[in-house]
Amino acid sequence: MNRGIQLEIPNNWGSHLGDILLPFNISHFDWYIGGEEAYQDTGGGNFAPLFQGEIYGMKGHDLSEILELSRYYIIFANFKAYPIGEFIEDVLTYEEFLKSHCQLVLLVIDSSYVTVYCKDNKILDDLYMNAISKGFEKVDYITDENDFRTRLSVW
């Protein structure tokens, strides 16, 4: 069974996460943001933190604008999508993810290595095909057999 996808993004400024999540309607969810390390381009060679610490319940519309319209540089990131109005928590294992209302987990490690878990198999297939069409590298499914991750965390 497919659990998610893994891929590599360019190690540079851009809106790569917005590109990855195009098939997933970011605006239809509330989000947990882990408060890891990411910066936004504020112009004139200046940058500022993309997020101010850990966030429980960022509105999807706000996150969508940030991820799709801003230039940013992600070093470590931890995003988790919940249906609007559901209890938001930082699920830490795949088993917790399955039992929770969380619908999607997106993790970025070392600026390039992206893991996405998604409960909806059709959207997961769409995310996979989108990643291929966007030219991301090393796109592959994460399955029950090849998933060696013990925690849904970047640390």
XYZ file of N, CA and C in Angstrom:
465
model
N 0.843 -1.177 0.000
C 0.000 0.000 0.000
C 0.893 1.248 0.000
N 0.527 2.226 -0.797
C 1.263 3.482 -0.840
C 0.872 4.359 0.343
N 1.885 4.856 1.044
C 1.683 5.739 2.186
C 1.898 7.194 1.806
N 2.829 7.415 0.886
C 3.197 8.779 0.543
C 4.161 8.793 -0.621
N 4.836 9.942 -0.774
C 5.865 10.077 -1.792
C 7.085 10.746 -1.166
N 8.215 10.498 -1.791
C 9.429 11.213 -1.422
C 10.025 11.781 -2.702
N 10.717 12.902 -2.563
C 11.296 13.561 -3.721
C 12.357 14.530 -3.263
N 13.097 15.050 -4.223
C 14.091 16.074 -3.933
C 13.725 17.343 -4.682
N 13.840 18.467 -3.966
C 13.590 19.776 -4.566
C 14.920 20.506 -4.703
N 14.983 21.512 -5.575
C 16.224 22.284 -5.695
C 16.567 22.982 -4.382
N 17.835 23.020 -4.074
C 18.314 23.671 -2.853
C 18.535 25.153 -3.165
N 17.421 25.866 -3.365
C 17.504 27.297 -3.659
C 16.182 27.979 -3.305
N 16.161 29.303 -3.442
C 14.953 30.087 -3.186
C 13.895 29.755 -4.224
N 12.633 29.784 -3.826
C 11.537 29.551 -4.754
C 10.243 29.352 -3.999
N 9.280 28.771 -4.686
C 7.992 28.424 -4.067
C 7.735 26.938 -4.287
N 8.743 26.139 -3.984
C 8.722 24.705 -4.259
C 7.590 23.966 -3.541
N 7.298 24.337 -2.296
C 6.247 23.620 -1.567
C 4.877 23.905 -2.159
N 4.669 25.127 -2.608
C 3.430 25.439 -3.311
C 3.292 24.605 -4.569
N 4.409 24.419 -5.284
C 4.393 23.582 -6.487
C 4.083 22.130 -6.149
N 4.696 21.607 -5.102
C 4.458 20.220 -4.701
C 2.996 19.993 -4.353
N 2.405 20.950 -3.632
C 1.048 20.771 -3.106
C -0.062 21.237 -4.054
N 0.250 21.559 -5.291
C -0.791 22.020 -6.224
C -2.017 21.101 -6.274
N -1.873 19.779 -6.301
C -3.068 18.921 -6.350
C -3.851 18.850 -5.040
N -3.292 19.358 -3.962
C -3.925 19.310 -2.645
C -4.435 20.708 -2.331
N -5.714 20.844 -2.063
C -6.279 22.169 -1.839
C -5.930 22.672 -0.429
N -4.808 23.365 -0.346
C -4.287 23.868 0.926
C -5.339 24.665 1.688
N -6.140 25.450 0.976
C -7.122 26.348 1.595
C -8.244 25.629 2.322
N -8.467 24.366 2.017
C -9.571 23.627 2.625
C -9.212 22.998 3.967
N -8.063 23.377 4.527
C -7.580 22.758 5.757
C -7.036 23.805 6.720
N -6.975 23.413 7.991
C -6.227 24.145 9.000
C -4.911 23.391 9.176
N -3.854 24.128 9.512
C -2.523 23.538 9.457
C -1.753 23.655 10.761
N -1.027 22.589 11.061
C 0.001 22.625 12.083
C 1.303 22.962 11.354
N 2.038 23.951 11.850
C 3.338 24.334 11.313
C 4.340 24.135 12.443
N 5.334 23.311 12.217
C 6.264 22.942 13.274
C 7.229 24.010 13.719
N 7.305 25.126 13.025
C 8.182 26.201 13.449
C 9.652 25.911 13.234
N 9.947 25.081 12.248
C 11.332 24.781 11.967
C 12.002 25.950 11.255
N 13.024 25.706 10.482
C 13.820 26.782 9.905
C 13.470 27.028 8.438
N 12.906 28.214 8.176
C 12.540 28.627 6.828
C 12.537 30.156 6.779
N 12.913 30.702 5.619
C 13.040 32.153 5.489
C 12.288 32.633 4.252
N 11.788 33.864 4.332
C 11.132 34.475 3.184
C 11.981 35.628 2.668
N 11.919 35.821 1.380
C 12.634 36.913 0.727
C 11.798 38.169 0.902
N 12.329 39.160 1.612
C 11.583 40.400 1.845
C 12.025 41.509 0.906
N 12.870 41.170 -0.061
C 13.317 42.139 -1.060
C 14.600 42.839 -0.662
N 15.291 43.314 -1.656
C 16.514 44.067 -1.416
C 17.620 43.261 -0.760
N 17.611 41.952 -0.969
C 18.629 41.107 -0.353
C 18.381 40.801 1.106
N 17.209 41.154 1.601
C 16.857 40.893 3.000
C 15.946 39.684 3.113
N 15.983 39.041 4.260
C 15.080 37.919 4.506
C 14.674 37.905 5.969
N 13.561 37.215 6.241
C 13.005 37.117 7.588
C 12.448 35.712 7.773
N 12.261 35.272 9.023
C 11.663 33.948 9.237
C 10.312 33.834 8.512
N 10.098 32.703 7.875
C 8.838 32.464 7.161
C 7.686 32.291 8.145
N 7.955 31.634 9.268
C 6.952 31.425 10.315
C 7.567 31.788 11.653
N 6.752 32.333 12.530
C 7.212 32.719 13.862
C 6.891 31.608 14.854
N 7.729 30.607 14.923
C 7.539 29.524 15.889
C 6.481 28.525 15.470
N 6.150 27.652 16.403
C 5.172 26.591 16.183
C 3.768 27.188 16.111
N 2.969 26.721 15.138
C 1.621 27.259 14.933
C 0.623 26.104 14.914
N -0.414 26.223 15.726
C -1.510 25.255 15.728
C -2.727 25.942 15.131
N -3.098 25.574 13.912
C -4.326 26.093 13.332
C -4.167 27.243 12.363
N -3.067 27.302 11.625
C -2.957 28.333 10.587
C -4.034 28.067 9.536
N -4.739 29.090 9.163
C -5.787 28.966 8.153
C -5.163 28.622 6.799
N -5.796 27.695 6.106
C -5.278 27.229 4.830
C -5.123 28.321 3.801
N -6.055 29.279 3.800
C -5.966 30.383 2.841
C -4.677 31.165 3.059
N -4.331 31.426 4.312
C -3.105 32.161 4.626
C -1.872 31.369 4.221
N -1.855 30.073 4.539
C -0.715 29.241 4.171
C -0.584 29.120 2.658
N -1.703 28.991 1.976
C -1.686 28.900 0.518
C -1.032 30.125 -0.102
N -1.385 31.298 0.384
C -0.782 32.524 -0.143
C 0.726 32.529 0.074
N 1.163 32.104 1.249
C 2.592 32.081 1.556
C 3.318 31.088 0.647
N 2.811 29.855 0.569
C 3.520 28.809 -0.153
C 3.457 28.947 -1.662
N 2.401 29.558 -2.174
C 2.246 29.650 -3.623
C 2.742 30.968 -4.204
N 2.731 32.042 -3.403
C 3.030 33.364 -3.952
C 4.345 33.968 -3.465
N 4.942 33.406 -2.433
C 6.174 33.975 -1.869
C 7.399 33.228 -2.375
N 8.538 33.922 -2.294
C 9.835 33.265 -2.497
C 10.384 32.966 -1.109
N 10.774 31.734 -0.903
C 11.267 31.329 0.409
C 12.345 30.271 0.260
N 13.054 30.063 1.360
C 14.098 29.060 1.421
C 13.819 28.200 2.651
N 13.518 26.945 2.403
C 13.173 26.013 3.478
C 14.419 25.202 3.831
N 14.761 25.156 5.092
C 15.856 24.293 5.543
C 15.267 23.048 6.203
N 14.379 23.261 7.179
C 13.616 22.185 7.810
C 12.178 22.645 7.914
N 11.225 21.763 7.604
C 9.811 22.134 7.694
C 8.970 20.928 8.091
N 7.881 21.208 8.779
C 6.961 20.196 9.277
C 5.547 20.770 9.162
N 4.787 20.334 8.162
C 3.429 20.813 7.918
C 2.466 19.640 8.032
N 1.322 19.874 8.709
C 0.309 18.832 8.834
C -1.071 19.455 8.626
N -1.867 18.847 7.734
C -3.174 19.384 7.336
C -4.314 18.659 8.052
N -5.241 19.468 8.604
C -6.410 18.938 9.310
C -7.668 19.563 8.731
N -8.747 18.784 8.651
C -10.010 19.382 8.229
C -10.352 20.574 9.133
N -10.929 21.586 8.546
C -11.274 22.803 9.288
C -12.147 22.448 10.488
N -11.740 22.954 11.651
C -12.499 22.737 12.878
C -12.085 21.516 13.678
N -11.234 20.655 13.132
C -10.789 19.465 13.871
C -9.670 19.826 14.842
N -9.517 19.002 15.848
C -8.440 19.164 16.822
C -7.102 18.995 16.116
N -6.190 19.930 16.341
C -4.894 19.913 15.669
C -3.818 19.526 16.671
N -3.021 18.548 16.272
C -1.908 18.101 17.098
C -0.734 17.760 16.186
N 0.420 17.639 16.773
C 1.606 17.245 16.021
C 1.728 15.734 16.112
N 1.131 15.010 15.156
C 1.244 13.550 15.162
C 2.698 13.185 14.896
N 3.210 12.224 15.640
C 4.639 11.939 15.593
C 5.009 10.612 14.944
N 4.031 9.737 14.734
C 4.322 8.463 14.075
C 3.283 8.225 12.979
N 3.601 7.308 12.089
C 2.656 6.975 11.017
C 1.366 6.401 11.614
N 1.487 5.608 12.665
C 0.313 5.024 13.314
C -0.577 6.118 13.914
N 0.037 7.130 14.544
C -0.738 8.266 15.061
C -1.409 9.017 13.922
N -0.709 9.187 12.829
C -1.261 9.837 11.639
C -2.518 9.114 11.175
N -2.443 7.788 11.067
C -3.592 7.014 10.603
C -4.795 7.143 11.530
N -4.570 7.230 12.825
C -5.648 7.311 13.816
C -6.200 8.729 13.977
N -5.454 9.710 13.514
C -5.841 11.109 13.708
C -6.714 11.605 12.554
N -7.157 12.865 12.684
C -7.884 13.523 11.600
C -6.936 14.143 10.574
N -5.641 14.110 10.854
C -4.651 14.672 9.936
C -4.765 13.981 8.573
N -4.772 14.778 7.506
C -4.945 14.239 6.159
C -3.661 14.209 5.341
N -2.716 15.084 5.689
C -1.474 15.168 4.931
C -0.353 15.643 5.841
N 0.813 15.055 5.664
C 2.023 15.466 6.366
C 3.063 15.783 5.300
N 3.713 16.940 5.431
C 4.804 17.306 4.532
C 6.008 17.675 5.384
N 7.116 16.980 5.145
C 8.348 17.204 5.883
C 9.453 17.563 4.904
N 10.282 18.533 5.271
C 11.456 18.890 4.483
C 12.666 18.790 5.402
N 13.701 18.097 4.921
C 14.935 17.930 5.673
C 16.098 18.396 4.806
N 16.991 19.161 5.396
C 18.214 19.629 4.720
C 17.934 20.317 3.390
N 16.888 21.110 3.342
C 16.549 21.974 2.204
C 16.113 21.261 0.934
N 16.340 19.979 0.813
C 16.075 19.298 -0.458
C 15.206 18.056 -0.364
N 15.223 17.379 0.770
C 14.590 16.070 0.870
C 13.176 16.215 1.426
N 12.199 15.899 0.595
C 10.787 16.103 0.937
C 10.091 14.757 1.050
N 9.290 14.628 2.104
C 8.441 13.461 2.307
C 7.014 13.962 2.478
N 6.085 13.335 1.770
C 4.669 13.689 1.883
C 3.879 12.414 2.147
N 3.116 12.397 3.231
C 2.181 11.310 3.515
C 0.783 11.859 3.283
N -0.074 11.055 2.658
C -1.436 11.501 2.366
C -2.391 10.320 2.505
N -3.507 10.538 3.187
C -4.489 9.468 3.389
C -5.327 9.189 2.144
N -5.532 10.182 1.301
C -6.360 10.035 0.106
C -5.494 9.510 -1.046
N -5.740 8.269 -1.462
C -4.909 7.640 -2.498
C -4.985 8.348 -3.840
N -6.124 8.895 -4.201
C -6.226 9.623 -5.471
C -5.364 10.885 -5.427
N -5.462 11.631 -4.335
C -4.637 12.834 -4.206
C -3.156 12.451 -4.151
N -2.842 11.354 -3.490
C -1.450 10.896 -3.444
C -0.933 10.625 -4.857
N -1.726 9.954 -5.674
C -1.327 9.712 -7.068
C -1.180 11.034 -7.824
N -2.082 11.971 -7.566
C -1.988 13.289 -8.208
C -0.724 14.026 -7.766
N -0.372 13.925 -6.486
C 0.854 14.549 -5.981
C 2.078 13.935 -6.661
N 2.058 12.623 -6.829
C 3.160 11.917 -7.492
C 3.307 12.398 -8.939
N 2.211 12.394 -9.682
C 2.252 12.805 -11.097
C 2.633 14.280 -11.223
N 2.165 15.115 -10.319
C 2.508 16.523 -10.325
C 4.008 16.707 -10.098
N 4.570 15.973 -9.137
C 6.004 16.077 -8.847
C 6.837 15.692 -10.067
N 6.403 14.668 -10.765
C 7.090 14.251 -12.002
C 6.984 15.373 -13.038
N 5.776 15.899 -13.234
C 5.570 16.926 -14.266
C 6.303 18.223 -13.948
N 6.525 18.510 -12.671
C 7.260 19.722 -12.263
C 8.771 19.536 -12.384
N 9.198 18.322 -12.658
C 10.621 18.065 -12.839
C 11.402 17.853 -11.550
N 10.714 17.572 -10.449
C 11.433 17.274 -9.221
C 12.182 15.951 -9.389
N 13.249 15.794 -8.652
C 14.104 14.622 -8.803
C 13.779 13.531 -7.793
N 14.147 12.308 -8.156
C 14.051 11.133 -7.296
C 12.667 10.969 -6.681
N 11.634 11.155 -7.486
C 10.251 11.004 -7.038
C 9.941 9.511 -6.932
N 9.456 9.097 -5.783
C 9.147 7.686 -5.575
C 8.044 7.561 -4.535
N 7.296 6.479 -4.634
C 6.276 6.199 -3.630
C 6.926 5.655 -2.362
N 6.342 6.013 -1.231
C 6.677 5.399 0.048
C 5.602 4.350 0.289
N 6.030 3.126 0.541
C 5.091 2.013 0.729
C 5.272 1.400 2.118
N 4.408 0.455 2.442
C 4.554 -0.279 3.693
C 5.915 -0.969 3.757
N 6.419 -1.416 2.603
C 7.663 -2.184 2.555
C 8.922 -1.320 2.619
N 8.872 -0.092 2.110
C 10.106 0.703 2.056
C 10.109 1.909 2.999
N 9.112 2.017 3.866
C 9.050 3.149 4.789
C 9.788 2.796 6.081
N 10.978 3.369 6.220
C 11.788 3.095 7.396
C 11.751 4.240 8.404
N 10.948 5.272 8.102
C 10.838 6.418 9.007
C 10.121 5.960 10.280
N 10.684 6.321 11.425
C 10.060 5.964 12.705
C 9.282 7.126 13.294
N 9.589 8.365 12.862
C 8.891 9.534 13.375
C 8.522 10.461 12.222
N 7.370 11.091 12.335
C 6.941 12.106 11.356
C 7.428 13.463 11.855
N 8.716 13.589 11.882
C 9.369 14.785 12.395
C 10.660 14.989 11.631
N 11.125 16.230 11.587
C 12.383 16.505 10.915
C 13.565 16.418 11.872
N 13.297 16.181 13.135
C 14.383 16.071 14.129
C 14.484 14.677 14.635
